[in-house]
Structure formats: C-alpha cells, structure tokens
Coordinates of C-alpha atoms and ligand atoms in Angstrom, one line a residue:
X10 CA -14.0 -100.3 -41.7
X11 CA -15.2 -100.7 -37.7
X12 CA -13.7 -98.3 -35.7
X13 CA -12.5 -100.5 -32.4
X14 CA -14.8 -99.9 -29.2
X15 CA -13.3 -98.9 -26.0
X16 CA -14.3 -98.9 -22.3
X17 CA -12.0 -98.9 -19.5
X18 CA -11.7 -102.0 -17.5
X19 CA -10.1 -102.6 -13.7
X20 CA -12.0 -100.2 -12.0
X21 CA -12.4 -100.0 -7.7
X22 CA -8.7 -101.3 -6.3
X23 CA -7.1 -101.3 -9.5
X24 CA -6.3 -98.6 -11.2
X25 CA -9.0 -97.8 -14.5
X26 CA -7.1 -99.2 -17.9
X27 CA -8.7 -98.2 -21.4
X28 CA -9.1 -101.1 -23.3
X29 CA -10.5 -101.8 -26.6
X30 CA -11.8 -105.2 -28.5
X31 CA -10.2 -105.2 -32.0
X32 CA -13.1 -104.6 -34.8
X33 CA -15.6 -104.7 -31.6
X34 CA -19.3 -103.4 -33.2
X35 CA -21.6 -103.7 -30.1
X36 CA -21.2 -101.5 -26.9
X37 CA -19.0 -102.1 -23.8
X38 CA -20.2 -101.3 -20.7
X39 CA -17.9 -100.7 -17.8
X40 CA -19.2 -99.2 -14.5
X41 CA -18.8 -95.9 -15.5
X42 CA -21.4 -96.0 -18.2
X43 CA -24.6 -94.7 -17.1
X44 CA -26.2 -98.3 -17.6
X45 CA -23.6 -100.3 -15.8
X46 CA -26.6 -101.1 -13.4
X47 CA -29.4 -101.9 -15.5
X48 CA -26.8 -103.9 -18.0
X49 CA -25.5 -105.7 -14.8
X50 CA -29.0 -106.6 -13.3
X51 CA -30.6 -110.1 -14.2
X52 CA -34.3 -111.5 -13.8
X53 CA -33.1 -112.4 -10.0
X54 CA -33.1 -109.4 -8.0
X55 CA -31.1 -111.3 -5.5
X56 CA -28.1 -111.6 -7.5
X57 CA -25.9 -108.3 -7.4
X58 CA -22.3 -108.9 -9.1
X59 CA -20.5 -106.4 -10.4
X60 CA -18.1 -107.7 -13.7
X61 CA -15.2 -105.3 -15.2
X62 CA -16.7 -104.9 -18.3
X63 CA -20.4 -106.4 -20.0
X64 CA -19.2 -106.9 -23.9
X65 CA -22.8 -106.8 -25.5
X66 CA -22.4 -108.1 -29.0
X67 CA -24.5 -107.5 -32.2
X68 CA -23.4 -110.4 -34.2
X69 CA -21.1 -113.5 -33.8
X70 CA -18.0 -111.6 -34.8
X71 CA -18.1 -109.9 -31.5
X72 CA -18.4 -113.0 -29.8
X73 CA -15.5 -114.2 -31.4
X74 CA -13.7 -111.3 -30.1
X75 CA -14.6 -111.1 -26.9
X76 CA -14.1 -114.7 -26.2
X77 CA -10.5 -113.9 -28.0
X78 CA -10.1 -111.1 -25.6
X79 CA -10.8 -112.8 -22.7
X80 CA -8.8 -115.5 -22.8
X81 CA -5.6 -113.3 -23.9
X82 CA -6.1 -111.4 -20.6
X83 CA -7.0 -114.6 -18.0
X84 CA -10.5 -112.8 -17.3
X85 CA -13.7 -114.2 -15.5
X86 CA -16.2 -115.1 -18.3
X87 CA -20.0 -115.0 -17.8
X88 CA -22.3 -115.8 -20.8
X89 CA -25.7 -114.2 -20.9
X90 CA -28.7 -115.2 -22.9
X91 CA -31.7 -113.9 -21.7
X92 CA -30.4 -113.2 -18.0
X93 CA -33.3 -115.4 -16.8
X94 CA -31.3 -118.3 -14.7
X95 CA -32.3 -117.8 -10.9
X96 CA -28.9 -118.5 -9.8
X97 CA -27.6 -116.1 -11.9
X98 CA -25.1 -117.6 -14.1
X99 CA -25.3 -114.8 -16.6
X100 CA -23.4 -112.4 -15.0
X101 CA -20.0 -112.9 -12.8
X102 CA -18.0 -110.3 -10.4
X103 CA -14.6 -108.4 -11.9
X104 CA -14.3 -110.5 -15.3
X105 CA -16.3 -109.7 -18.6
X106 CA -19.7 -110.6 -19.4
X107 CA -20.7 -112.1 -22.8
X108 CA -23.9 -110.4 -23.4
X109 CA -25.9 -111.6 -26.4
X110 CA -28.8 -109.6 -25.4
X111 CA -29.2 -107.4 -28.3
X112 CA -28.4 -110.4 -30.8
X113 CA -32.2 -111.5 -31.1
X114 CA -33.4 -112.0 -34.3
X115 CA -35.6 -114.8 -35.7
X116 CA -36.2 -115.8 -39.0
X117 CA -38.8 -118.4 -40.1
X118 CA -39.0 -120.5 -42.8
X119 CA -42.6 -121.2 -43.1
X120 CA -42.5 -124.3 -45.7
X121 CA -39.6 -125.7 -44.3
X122 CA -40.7 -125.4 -40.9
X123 CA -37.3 -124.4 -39.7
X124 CA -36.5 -121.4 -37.3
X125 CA -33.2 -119.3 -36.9
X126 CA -32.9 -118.0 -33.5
X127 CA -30.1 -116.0 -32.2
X128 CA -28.5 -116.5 -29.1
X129 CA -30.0 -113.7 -27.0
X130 CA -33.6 -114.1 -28.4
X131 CA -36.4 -114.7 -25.5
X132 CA -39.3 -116.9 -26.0
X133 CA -42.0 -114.3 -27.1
X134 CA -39.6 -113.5 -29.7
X135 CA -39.6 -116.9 -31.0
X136 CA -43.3 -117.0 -30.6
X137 CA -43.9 -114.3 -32.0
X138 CA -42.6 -115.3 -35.6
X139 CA -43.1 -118.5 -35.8
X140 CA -46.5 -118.3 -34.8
X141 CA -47.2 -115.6 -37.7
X142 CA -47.4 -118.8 -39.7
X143 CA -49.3 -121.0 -37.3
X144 CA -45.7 -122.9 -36.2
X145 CA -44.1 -123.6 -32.5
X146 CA -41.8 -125.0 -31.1
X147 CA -41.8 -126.2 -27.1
X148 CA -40.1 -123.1 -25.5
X149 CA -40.4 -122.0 -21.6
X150 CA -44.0 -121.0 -19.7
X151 CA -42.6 -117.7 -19.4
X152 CA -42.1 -115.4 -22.6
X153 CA -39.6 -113.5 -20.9
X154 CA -37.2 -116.5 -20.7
X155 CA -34.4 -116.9 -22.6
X156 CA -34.0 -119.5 -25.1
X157 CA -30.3 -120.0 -25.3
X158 CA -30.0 -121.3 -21.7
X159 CA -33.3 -122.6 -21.9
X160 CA -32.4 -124.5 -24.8
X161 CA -29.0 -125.7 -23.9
X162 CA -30.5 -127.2 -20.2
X163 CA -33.3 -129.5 -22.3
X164 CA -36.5 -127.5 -22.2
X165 CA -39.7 -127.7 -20.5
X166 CA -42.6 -126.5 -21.5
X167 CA -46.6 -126.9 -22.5
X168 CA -45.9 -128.5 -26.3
X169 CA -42.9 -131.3 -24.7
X170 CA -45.5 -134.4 -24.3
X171 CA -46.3 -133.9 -27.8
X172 CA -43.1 -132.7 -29.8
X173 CA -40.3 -133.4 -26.9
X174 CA -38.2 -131.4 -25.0
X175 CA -36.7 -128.3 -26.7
X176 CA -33.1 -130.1 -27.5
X177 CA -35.8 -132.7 -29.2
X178 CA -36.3 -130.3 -32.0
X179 CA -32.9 -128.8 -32.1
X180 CA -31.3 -129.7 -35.7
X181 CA -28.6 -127.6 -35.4
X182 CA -26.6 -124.7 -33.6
X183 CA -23.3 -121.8 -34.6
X184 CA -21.2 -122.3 -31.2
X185 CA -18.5 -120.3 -30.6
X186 CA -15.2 -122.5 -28.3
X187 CA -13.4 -121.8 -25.9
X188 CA -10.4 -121.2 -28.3
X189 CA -12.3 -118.1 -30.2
X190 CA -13.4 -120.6 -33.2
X191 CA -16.9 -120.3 -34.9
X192 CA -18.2 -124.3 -35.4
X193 CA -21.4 -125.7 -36.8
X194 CA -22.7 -128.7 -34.5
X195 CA -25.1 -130.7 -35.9
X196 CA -25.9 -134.8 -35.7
X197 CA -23.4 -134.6 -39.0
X198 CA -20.9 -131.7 -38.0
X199 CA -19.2 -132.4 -34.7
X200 CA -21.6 -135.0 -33.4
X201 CA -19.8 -135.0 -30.0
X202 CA -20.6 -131.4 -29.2
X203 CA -23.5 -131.2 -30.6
X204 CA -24.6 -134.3 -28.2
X205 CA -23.8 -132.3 -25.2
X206 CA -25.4 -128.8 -25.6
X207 CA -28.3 -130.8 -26.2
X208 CA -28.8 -130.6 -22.0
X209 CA -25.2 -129.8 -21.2
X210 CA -25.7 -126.0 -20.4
X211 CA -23.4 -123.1 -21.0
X212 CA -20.0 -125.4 -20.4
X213 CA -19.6 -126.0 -23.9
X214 CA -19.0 -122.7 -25.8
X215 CA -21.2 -119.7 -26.7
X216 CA -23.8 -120.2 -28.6
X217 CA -24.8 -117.6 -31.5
X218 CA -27.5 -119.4 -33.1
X219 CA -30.2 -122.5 -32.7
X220 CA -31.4 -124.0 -35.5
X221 CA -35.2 -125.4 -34.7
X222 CA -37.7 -127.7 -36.3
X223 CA -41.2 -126.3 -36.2
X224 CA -44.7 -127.7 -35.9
X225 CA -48.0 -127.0 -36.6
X226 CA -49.7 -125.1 -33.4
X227 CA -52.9 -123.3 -33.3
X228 CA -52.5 -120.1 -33.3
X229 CA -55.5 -120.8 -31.2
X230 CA -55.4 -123.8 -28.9
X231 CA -57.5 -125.1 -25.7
X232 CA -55.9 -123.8 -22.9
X233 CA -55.8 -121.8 -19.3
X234 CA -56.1 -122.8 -15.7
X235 CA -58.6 -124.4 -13.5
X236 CA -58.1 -123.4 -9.7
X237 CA -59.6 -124.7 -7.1
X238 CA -59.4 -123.9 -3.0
X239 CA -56.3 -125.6 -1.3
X240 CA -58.1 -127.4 0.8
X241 CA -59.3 -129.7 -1.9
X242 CA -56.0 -129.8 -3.3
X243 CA -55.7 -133.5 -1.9
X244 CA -58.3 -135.3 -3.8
X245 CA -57.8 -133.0 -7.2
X246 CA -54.4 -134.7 -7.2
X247 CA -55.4 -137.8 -6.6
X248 CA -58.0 -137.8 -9.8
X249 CA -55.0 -135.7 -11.8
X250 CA -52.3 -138.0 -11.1
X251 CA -55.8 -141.3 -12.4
X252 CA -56.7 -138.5 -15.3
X253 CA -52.9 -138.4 -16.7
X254 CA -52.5 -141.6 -16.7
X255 CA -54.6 -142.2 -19.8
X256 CA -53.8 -138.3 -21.4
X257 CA -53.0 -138.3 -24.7
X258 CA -49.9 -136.8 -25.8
X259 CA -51.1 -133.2 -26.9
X260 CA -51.9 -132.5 -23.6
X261 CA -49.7 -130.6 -21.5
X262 CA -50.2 -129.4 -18.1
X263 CA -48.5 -127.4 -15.1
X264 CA -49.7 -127.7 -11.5
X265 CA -48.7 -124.4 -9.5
X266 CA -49.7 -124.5 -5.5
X267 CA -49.9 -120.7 -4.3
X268 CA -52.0 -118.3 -3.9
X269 CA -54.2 -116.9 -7.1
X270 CA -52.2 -114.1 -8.6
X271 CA -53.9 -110.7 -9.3
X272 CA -54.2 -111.3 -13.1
X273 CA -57.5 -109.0 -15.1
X274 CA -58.9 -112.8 -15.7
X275 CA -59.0 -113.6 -12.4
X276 CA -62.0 -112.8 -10.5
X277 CA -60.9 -109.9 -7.3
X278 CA -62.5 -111.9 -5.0
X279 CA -59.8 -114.6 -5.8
X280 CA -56.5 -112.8 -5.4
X281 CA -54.5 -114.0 -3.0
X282 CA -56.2 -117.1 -2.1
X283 CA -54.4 -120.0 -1.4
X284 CA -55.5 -122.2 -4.7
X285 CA -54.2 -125.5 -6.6
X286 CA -54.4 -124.2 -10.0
X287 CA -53.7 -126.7 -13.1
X288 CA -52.6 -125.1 -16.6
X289 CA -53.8 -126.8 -19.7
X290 CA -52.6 -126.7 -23.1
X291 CA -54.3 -128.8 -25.7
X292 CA -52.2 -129.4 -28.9
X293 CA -54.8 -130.6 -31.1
X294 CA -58.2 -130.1 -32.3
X295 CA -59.9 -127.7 -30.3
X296 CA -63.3 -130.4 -30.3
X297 CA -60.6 -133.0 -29.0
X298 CA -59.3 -131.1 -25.9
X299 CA -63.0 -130.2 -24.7
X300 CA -63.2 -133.9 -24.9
X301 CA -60.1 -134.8 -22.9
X302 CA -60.1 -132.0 -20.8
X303 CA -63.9 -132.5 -19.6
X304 CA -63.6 -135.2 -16.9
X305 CA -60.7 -132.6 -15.0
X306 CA -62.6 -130.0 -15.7
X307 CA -65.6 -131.7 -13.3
X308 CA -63.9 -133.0 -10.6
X309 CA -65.3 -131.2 -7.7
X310 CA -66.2 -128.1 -7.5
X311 CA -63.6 -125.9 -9.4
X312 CA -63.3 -122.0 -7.6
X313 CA -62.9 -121.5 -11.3
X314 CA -62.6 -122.6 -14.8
X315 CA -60.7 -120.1 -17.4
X316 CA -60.4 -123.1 -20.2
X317 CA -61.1 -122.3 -23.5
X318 CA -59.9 -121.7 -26.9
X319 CA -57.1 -119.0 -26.7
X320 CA -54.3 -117.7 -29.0
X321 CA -51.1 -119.6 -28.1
X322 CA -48.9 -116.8 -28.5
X323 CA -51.1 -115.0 -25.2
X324 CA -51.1 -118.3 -23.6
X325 CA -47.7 -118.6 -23.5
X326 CA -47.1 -115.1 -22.1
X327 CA -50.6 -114.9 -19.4
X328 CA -47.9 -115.6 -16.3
X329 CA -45.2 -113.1 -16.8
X330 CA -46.8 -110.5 -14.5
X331 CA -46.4 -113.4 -11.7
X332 CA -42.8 -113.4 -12.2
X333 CA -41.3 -110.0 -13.2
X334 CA -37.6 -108.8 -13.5
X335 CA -36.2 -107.4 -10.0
X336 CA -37.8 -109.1 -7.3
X337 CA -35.8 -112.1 -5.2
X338 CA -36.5 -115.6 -6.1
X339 CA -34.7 -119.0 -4.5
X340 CA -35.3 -122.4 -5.8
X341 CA -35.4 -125.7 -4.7
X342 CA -35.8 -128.6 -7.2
X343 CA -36.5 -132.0 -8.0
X344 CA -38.1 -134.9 -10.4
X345 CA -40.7 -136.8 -9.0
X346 CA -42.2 -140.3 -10.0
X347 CA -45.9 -140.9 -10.4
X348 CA -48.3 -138.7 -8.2
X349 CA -48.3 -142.1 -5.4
X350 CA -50.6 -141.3 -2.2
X351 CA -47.3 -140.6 0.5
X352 CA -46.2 -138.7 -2.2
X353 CA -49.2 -136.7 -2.8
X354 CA -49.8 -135.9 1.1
X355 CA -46.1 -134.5 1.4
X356 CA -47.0 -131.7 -1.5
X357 CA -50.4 -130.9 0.3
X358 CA -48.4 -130.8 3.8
X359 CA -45.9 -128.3 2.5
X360 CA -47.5 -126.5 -0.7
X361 CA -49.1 -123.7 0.6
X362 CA -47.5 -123.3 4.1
X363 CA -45.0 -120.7 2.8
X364 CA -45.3 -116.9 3.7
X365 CA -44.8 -114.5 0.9
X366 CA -48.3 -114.5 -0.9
X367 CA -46.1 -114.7 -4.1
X368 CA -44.0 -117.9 -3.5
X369 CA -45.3 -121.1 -4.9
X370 CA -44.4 -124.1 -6.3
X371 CA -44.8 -125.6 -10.1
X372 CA -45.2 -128.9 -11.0
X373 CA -44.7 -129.8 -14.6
X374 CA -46.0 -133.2 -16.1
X375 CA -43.5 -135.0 -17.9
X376 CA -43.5 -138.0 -20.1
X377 CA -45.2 -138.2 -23.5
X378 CA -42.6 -137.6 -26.4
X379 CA -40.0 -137.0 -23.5
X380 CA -39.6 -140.1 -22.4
X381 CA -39.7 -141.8 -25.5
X382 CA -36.6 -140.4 -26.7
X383 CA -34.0 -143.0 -25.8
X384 CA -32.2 -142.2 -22.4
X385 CA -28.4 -140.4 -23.4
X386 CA -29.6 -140.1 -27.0
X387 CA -29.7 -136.9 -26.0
X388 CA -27.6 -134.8 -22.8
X389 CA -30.7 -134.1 -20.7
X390 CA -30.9 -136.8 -17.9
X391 CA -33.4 -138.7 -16.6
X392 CA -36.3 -138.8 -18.6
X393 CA -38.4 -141.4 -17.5
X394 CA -39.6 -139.0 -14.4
X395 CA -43.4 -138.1 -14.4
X396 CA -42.7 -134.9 -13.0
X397 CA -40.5 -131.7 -12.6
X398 CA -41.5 -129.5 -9.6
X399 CA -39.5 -126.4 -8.4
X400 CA -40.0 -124.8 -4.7
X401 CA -39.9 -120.8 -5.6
X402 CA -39.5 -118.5 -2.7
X403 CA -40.2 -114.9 -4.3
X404 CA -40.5 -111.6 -2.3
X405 CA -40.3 -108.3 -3.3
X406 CA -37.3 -105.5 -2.5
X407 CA -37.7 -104.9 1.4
X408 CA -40.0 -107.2 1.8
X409 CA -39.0 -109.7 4.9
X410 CA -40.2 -113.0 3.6
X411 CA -36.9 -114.3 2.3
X412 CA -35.3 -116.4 4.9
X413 CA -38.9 -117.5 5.9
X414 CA -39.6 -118.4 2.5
X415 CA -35.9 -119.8 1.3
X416 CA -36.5 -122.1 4.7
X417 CA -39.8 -123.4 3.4
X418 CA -38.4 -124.2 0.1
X419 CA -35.5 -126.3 1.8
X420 CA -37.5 -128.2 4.0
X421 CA -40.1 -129.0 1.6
X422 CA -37.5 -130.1 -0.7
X423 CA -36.1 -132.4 2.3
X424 CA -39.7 -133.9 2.8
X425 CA -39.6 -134.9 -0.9
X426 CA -35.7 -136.8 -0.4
X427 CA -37.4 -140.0 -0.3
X428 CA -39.4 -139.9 -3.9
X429 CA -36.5 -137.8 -6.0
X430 CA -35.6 -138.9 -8.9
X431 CA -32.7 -137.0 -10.6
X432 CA -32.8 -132.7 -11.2
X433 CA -34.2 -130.5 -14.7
X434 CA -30.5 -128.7 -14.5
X435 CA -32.3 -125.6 -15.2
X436 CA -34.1 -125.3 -12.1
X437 CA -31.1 -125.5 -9.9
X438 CA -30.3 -122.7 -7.6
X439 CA -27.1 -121.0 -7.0
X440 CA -25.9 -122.5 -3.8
X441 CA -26.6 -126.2 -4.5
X442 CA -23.9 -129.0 -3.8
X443 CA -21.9 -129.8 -7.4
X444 CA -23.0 -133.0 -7.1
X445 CA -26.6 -132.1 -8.0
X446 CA -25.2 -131.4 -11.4
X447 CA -24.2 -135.2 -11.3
X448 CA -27.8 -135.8 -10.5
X449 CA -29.3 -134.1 -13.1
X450 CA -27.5 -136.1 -15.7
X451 CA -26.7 -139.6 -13.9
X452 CA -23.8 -141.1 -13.7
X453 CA -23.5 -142.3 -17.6
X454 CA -24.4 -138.8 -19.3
X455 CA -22.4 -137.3 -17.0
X456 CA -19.2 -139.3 -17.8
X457 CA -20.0 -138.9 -21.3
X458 CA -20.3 -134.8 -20.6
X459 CA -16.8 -134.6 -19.0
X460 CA -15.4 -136.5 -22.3
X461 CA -16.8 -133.7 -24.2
X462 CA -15.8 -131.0 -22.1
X463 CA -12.1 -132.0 -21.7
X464 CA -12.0 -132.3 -25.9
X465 CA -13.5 -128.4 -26.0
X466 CA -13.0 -127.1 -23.1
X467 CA -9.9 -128.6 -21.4
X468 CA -9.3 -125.3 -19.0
X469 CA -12.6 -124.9 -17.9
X470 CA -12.8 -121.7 -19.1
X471 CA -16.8 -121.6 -19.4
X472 CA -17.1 -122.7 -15.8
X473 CA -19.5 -119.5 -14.4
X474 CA -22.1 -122.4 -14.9
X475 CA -23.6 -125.5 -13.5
X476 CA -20.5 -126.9 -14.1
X477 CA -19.0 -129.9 -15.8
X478 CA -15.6 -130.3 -15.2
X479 CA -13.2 -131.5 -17.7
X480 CA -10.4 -134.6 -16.7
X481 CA -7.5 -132.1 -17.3
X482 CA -6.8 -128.6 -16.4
X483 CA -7.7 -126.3 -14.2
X484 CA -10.8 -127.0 -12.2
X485 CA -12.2 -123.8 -11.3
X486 CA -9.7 -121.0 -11.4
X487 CA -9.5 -117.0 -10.9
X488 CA -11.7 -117.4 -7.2
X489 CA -15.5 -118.0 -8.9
X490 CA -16.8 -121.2 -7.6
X491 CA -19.0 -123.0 -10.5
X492 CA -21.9 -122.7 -8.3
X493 CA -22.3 -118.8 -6.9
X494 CA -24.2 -118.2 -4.7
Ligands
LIG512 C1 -39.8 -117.4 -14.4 C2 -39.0 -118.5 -15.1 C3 -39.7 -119.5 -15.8 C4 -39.1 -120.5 -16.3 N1 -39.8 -121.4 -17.0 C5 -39.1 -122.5 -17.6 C6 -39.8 -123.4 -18.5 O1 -41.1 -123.2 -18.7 N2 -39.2 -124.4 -19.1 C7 -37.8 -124.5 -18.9 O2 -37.3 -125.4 -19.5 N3 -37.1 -123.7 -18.1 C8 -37.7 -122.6 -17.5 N4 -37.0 -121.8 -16.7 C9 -35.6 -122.1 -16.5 C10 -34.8 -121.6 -17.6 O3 -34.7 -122.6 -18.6 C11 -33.4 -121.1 -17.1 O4 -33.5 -120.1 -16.2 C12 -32.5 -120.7 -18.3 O5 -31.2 -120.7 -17.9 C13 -32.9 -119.4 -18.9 O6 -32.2 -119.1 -20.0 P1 -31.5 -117.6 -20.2 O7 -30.9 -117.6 -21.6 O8 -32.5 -116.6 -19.9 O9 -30.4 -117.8 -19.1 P2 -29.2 -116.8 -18.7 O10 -29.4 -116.4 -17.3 O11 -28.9 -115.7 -19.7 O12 -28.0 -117.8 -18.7 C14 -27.9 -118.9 -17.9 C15 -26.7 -119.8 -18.3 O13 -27.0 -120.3 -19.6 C16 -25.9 -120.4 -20.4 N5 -26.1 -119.5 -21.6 C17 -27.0 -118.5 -21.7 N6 -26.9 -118.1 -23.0 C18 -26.0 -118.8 -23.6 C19 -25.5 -118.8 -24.9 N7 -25.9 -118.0 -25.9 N8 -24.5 -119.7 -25.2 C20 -24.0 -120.6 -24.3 N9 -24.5 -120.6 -23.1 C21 -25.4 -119.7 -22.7 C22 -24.7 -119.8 -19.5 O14 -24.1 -120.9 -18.9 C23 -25.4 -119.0 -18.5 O15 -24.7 -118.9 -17.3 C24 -37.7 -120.7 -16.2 C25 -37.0 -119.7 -15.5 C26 -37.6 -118.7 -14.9 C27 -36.8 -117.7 -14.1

C-alpha cells in the first residue's frame, strides 16, 4: 500500500494548505522544502517562476494523479521534461509543475532495434544505451537536452539528413490527457493524436513514454569541427552552401558563428576568437566521410581541422560545456532557404557583431530524409527549408551583455525578414508573437492541430506552451499567457 505524499500548497498571500495526491509515490516539493530552488530552476537562468507545488513523479501513475489533481482544484499546469526550453515552458508561477525528471529510464531492444524512453530522459541517456549496441536515433546536439520536448517539437539534430527528424522515427508514445486518462498513440491507436505530438509540442497531453526506431550508428563515426577566422567566413559559405548541394545524405552539419569556445581540443591560442566553425557528422563508412568531407576540409586555409573518427556518444556531448545550466540565454529564430549570396552577406554582416564572447548563432542544414517525408504527414511544418538558424544571446549571472546581446539577436533576425521561411517551434523564445506558432506549422498543419486539440484538449488546459488553441473553451485562463515571457 503507498502511503499518500503531502506538501503544503498556497504559500506567500494565501494562507499555507496541506495537501496530499492520493497514492502519490514521487516527492512534492513546495517552497518550503529545502530544494524548492534548485527543483524550480531550469537550463535558462533567465527564467525565475515560482509554482505552488513541483509534483516530481516516478512512474506514470503519478502522472495520472497529478494531472487528476490539478484539474479538480483549477491549478496552473506546467510540464517538464528535461527543463531545457529557453523560454521556459517547463515551469509556471503559483500552479503545479509536472516534473518527469526523475522518470528516465531507457531500455533497448538490440534485435529489434526499438528503444523505450521515458518521458524525463535527456539525450545522453538515450545515447548512452542505445549506443551500447552500436544503435541511434537523431536526438538534439546537446546531451543535456531533453527528449520529451525535443521530441514532441520534431527534432534536429546530426543523424536527421539520413534517418529524418526525431518524430520520423517515433513508432509510438504512453500520453497521459488532459482528462487524467493513460492512451497509447500510435499510426494504429488514436491516429489523430498521435499525428500531432509528432511536432505539436506539449499542447496535447503528458507524455510518459516514446517508443523509437533505432539504426545502425558507429559507435565511432567521422566527425568534429573545422573553424576558420571570421573574416573568411564569406567565401567558406559560399563553397558550403556549392559543397551541400551535392552531400550525400549521411552527412550532417551545424554552422555556429562565435567565438571558439575554451574546449581542452581547442588550441589556447584560439579561445575567444571570433571563428565560423562547421560541425560534421558522417553517418557511414568512416573511408566514405574522408571522401566527402575532403573538398570542405581544403577550402582555404582552415585555423583548424579537429575531423576525425570519434565515438558518437562523445560527439554528441563535446558542446555541453558551451551551454551549461544557469546562465541567461534569449533566442531569435528562423528557417532559411538555400545559402543565396544577399542571403549570405546578411549572416556575415550580423554573425559576429554581438558582445558577450559567448553568444553565437547556429545554423543547422536541413533537407536529406527531412524533406522527403511528405509535407503534414507529419505535425512539424515546413520541411522543405535548407536551414534552421537560431540567434543565441548568452551571458553569465551579473554579467551586462544581455540587453546588448538580446538587441543583436532581434535585429539580426529583422535583417533576415526578407529570406524566412517558416520557424523549428523549438527554437522559439518566450516573448514571441502567437502568431509565430502559426508560422512554424503553416496555415494547413496548423488547422489540422487546432482540430486535434479541441477533440483532447477542449479547455486548454495544457496551454503553459507554445500554444495551440482549441475552437471551444477557454482560451488561456488563470492569468498565464501561452507565451511567458
Ligand atoms: C542548448 C540547447 C540545445 C538544443 N539543441 C537542439 C537540437 O540539437 N535539436 C533540437 O531539435 N532541439 C534542440 N534544442 C531545443 C529543444 O528541442 C527544446 O528546448 C526542447 O523543448 C527541450 O526539451 P525538454 O524536454 O528539455 O523541454 P522542457 O523545458 O522540459 O519542456 C518544454 C516544453 O515541452 C513540453 N514537454 C516537456 N516534457 C513533456 C512531456 N513529458 N510530455 C508532454 N510535453 C512535454 C511542455 O510543453 C514543456 O513546456 C536545444 C535547446 C537547448 C537549450
């Protein structure tokens, strides 16, 4: 028998009330519990909300509960994954957060080629296992990302050209509604649904578990980054944007404009030099990516050339340092079509005129596998962009670089109006207009989203999102806008 948890709820204006979630196994966290802070704080340092109570769950029963619990008492709900979203979605003020944090477990199936992921499992976990038996599946560039939110936004990363987006390999998920009721979504169980988490964020339900298809990868692939000086940064994208134009599938890249970060393989002379670095990640034949990666590998004079074979697993974490838990980050974001010459002198105008040495901005290289799947087969929207770029401002606690650096991001991402094609929903910040959500879908996915969300969600109750509205009911209630800023 579970002994029911208990926490007291209300605190600050109201006066403290002890409440208890009915067969509740995980903690509750209210703030008078000596971790209120640290269960409160997510990857953003800039966000600072303070909920009534974090339920953190160990298993889907307590998810059912709190949802239950929730609802019964008209609270604020907040999901969290793996706390990662820069605008901070994860956690919400007064109301209860939904923390699936502890909940992440893994388990591989090495013949099937099938993962089980729980719904507050990070990338490296994933990794981790799967690649125990020489299996991936595309996840984020960051191993401290979480894969729920990741997951349910579409899913970026070095593997997409050749396997597709994250959702791609999705075969199936344990979603938890808005009504307190565990379903299976799959293409056969609740097609509808499982439709729209495939891109259609938190708005849908919480989700306990992912169900993922698995391919062979490494564990040691061609990969790191080339850097060169900024001022060449011009012509190296003009011979990138030729070289991609005939890359094969397996090859993935990210272009990040910044300064070199202090990593142990970069040289100390480098640090802190403005540089156009390209990530590479070959998912093939180590004898066929020294092939395909040669001709970029030569074009001019490279400051320096860290390609080589590499275990995927330490691939996939090498940039975590650059973008730790705690410090401030604000994004601008948009997808851009084919590396064109205007195009191309707008990046090197604004790329490296920011003025923390840590801001920078990513480009990821579409296409491949991702735009092959069928536009709305899936609910991640426009996918016949070349590329995804986000504008990160990043500063440190009492450092002064923030407005500076949230201005830069802003007006770069003005200079780029002219070439945007649609929004990765996952890369939008907190204090964007709603109708960038519309963007990110376009206007047919969209539609087809709201359908779905008024059949599950006709109250909006999972709203502390990027929201999709439903028809019916009632738009945004208890005083959180969808978009907090
Ligand atoms: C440093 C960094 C690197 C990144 N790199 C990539 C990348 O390479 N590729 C890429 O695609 N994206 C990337 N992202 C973006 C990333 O996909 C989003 O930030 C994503 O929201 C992170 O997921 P999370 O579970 O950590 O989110 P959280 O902050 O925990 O949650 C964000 C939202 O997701 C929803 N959500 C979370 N968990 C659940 C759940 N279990 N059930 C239902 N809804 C849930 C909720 O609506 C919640 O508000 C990166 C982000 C950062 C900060």
């Amino acid at each position: 028998m579970t002994t029911p948890t208990t926490a007291e709820v209300g605190r600050g204006s109201k006066k403290p009330t002890v409440v208890e979630i009915d067969g509740f196994r995980g903690r509750l966290i209210n703030a008078d519990h000596a971790d209120y802070d640290i269960a409160r704080a997510v990857w953003n340092g800039a966000i600072n909300r303070r909920p009534h109570l974090i339920a953190r769950c160990i298993g889907t029963a307590d998810v059912v509960g709190a949802v239950r619990f929730a609802r019964e008492r008209d609270l604020e709900i907040a999901i969290r994954g793996g706390g990662h979203n820069v605008a901070g979605t994860a956690v919400c003020d007064d109301g209860i957060v939904i923390d699936l944090s502890a909940m992440r477990a893994v388990r591989v199936d090495p013949a099937g080629r099938r993962a089980w992921v729980q719904g507050g499992a990070l990338w490296g976990d994933v990794d981790h296992e799967t690649q125990a038996h020489g299996l991936a599946t595309t996840g984020g560039i960051v191993s401290h990302t979480g894969v729920a939110g990741l997951t349910l936004g579409g899913g970026v990363g070095w593997l997409m050209r050749k396997h597709g987006l994250t959702i791609d390999n999705l075969l199936a998920v344990d979603v938890v509604t808005a009504e307190g009721k565990l379903l299976r979504a799959s293409e056969d169980e609740h097609p509808d649904l499982f439709w729209a988490l495939r891109g259609g964020g938190g708005n849908f339900g919480v989700v306990t578990s992912f169900e993922f298809r698995l391919h062979p990868v490494g564990p040691t692939v061609l990969a790191g980054p080339i850097l060169w000086d900024a001022p060449e940064a011009g012509e190296v994208l003009r011979f990138y944007r030729d070289f991609l134009r005939d890359a094969p599938d397996e090859l993935g890249t990210v272009v990040r404009f910044g300064t070199a970060p202090p990593l142990p393989v970069i040289s100390r002379d480098l640090h802190w030099r403005p540089v156009l670095m390209i990530g590479a990640c070959y998912a093939g034949p180590i004898e066929d990516g020294e092939r395909v990666l040669r001709p970029l590998r030569a074009c001019r004079t490279p400051l320096l050339d860290l390609v080589g074979p590499a275990p995927y697993v330490g691939f996939q974490n090498a940039l975590d340092s650059t973008v730790p838990h705690g410090w401030n980050y604000y994004w601008k974001s948009t997808h851009l079509p084919e590396l064109r010459d205007e195009l191309i002198d707008v990046i090197v105008e604004h790329a490296f005129s920011c003025s923390s040495p840590r801001s920078y901005a990513a480009m990821f290289h579409l296409k491949g596998t991702v735009s092959r799947v069928a536009e709305g087969a899936t609910a991640f929207g426009n996918r016949h962009a070349s590329h995804a770029i986000t504008l990160d401002a990043v500063w440190r606690p009492g450092e002064d670089f923030g407005d500076r650096d949230t201005a830069w991001t802003r007006s770069f991402f003005a200079a780029l109006g002219r070439f945007r094609e649609g929004v990765y929903v996952n890369f939008l910040g907190g204090d964007e207009n709603p109708d960038r959500v519309r963007e990110a879908y376009g206007d047919s996915v969209y539609d087809r989203l709201v359908n779905v969300k008024t059949t599950y969600d006709p109250d909006n109750v999972f709203h502390h999102n990027q929201n999709i509205r439903p028809r019916t009911g009632t738009p945004i209630s208890r005083g959180t806008r969808a978009h907090p800023h």
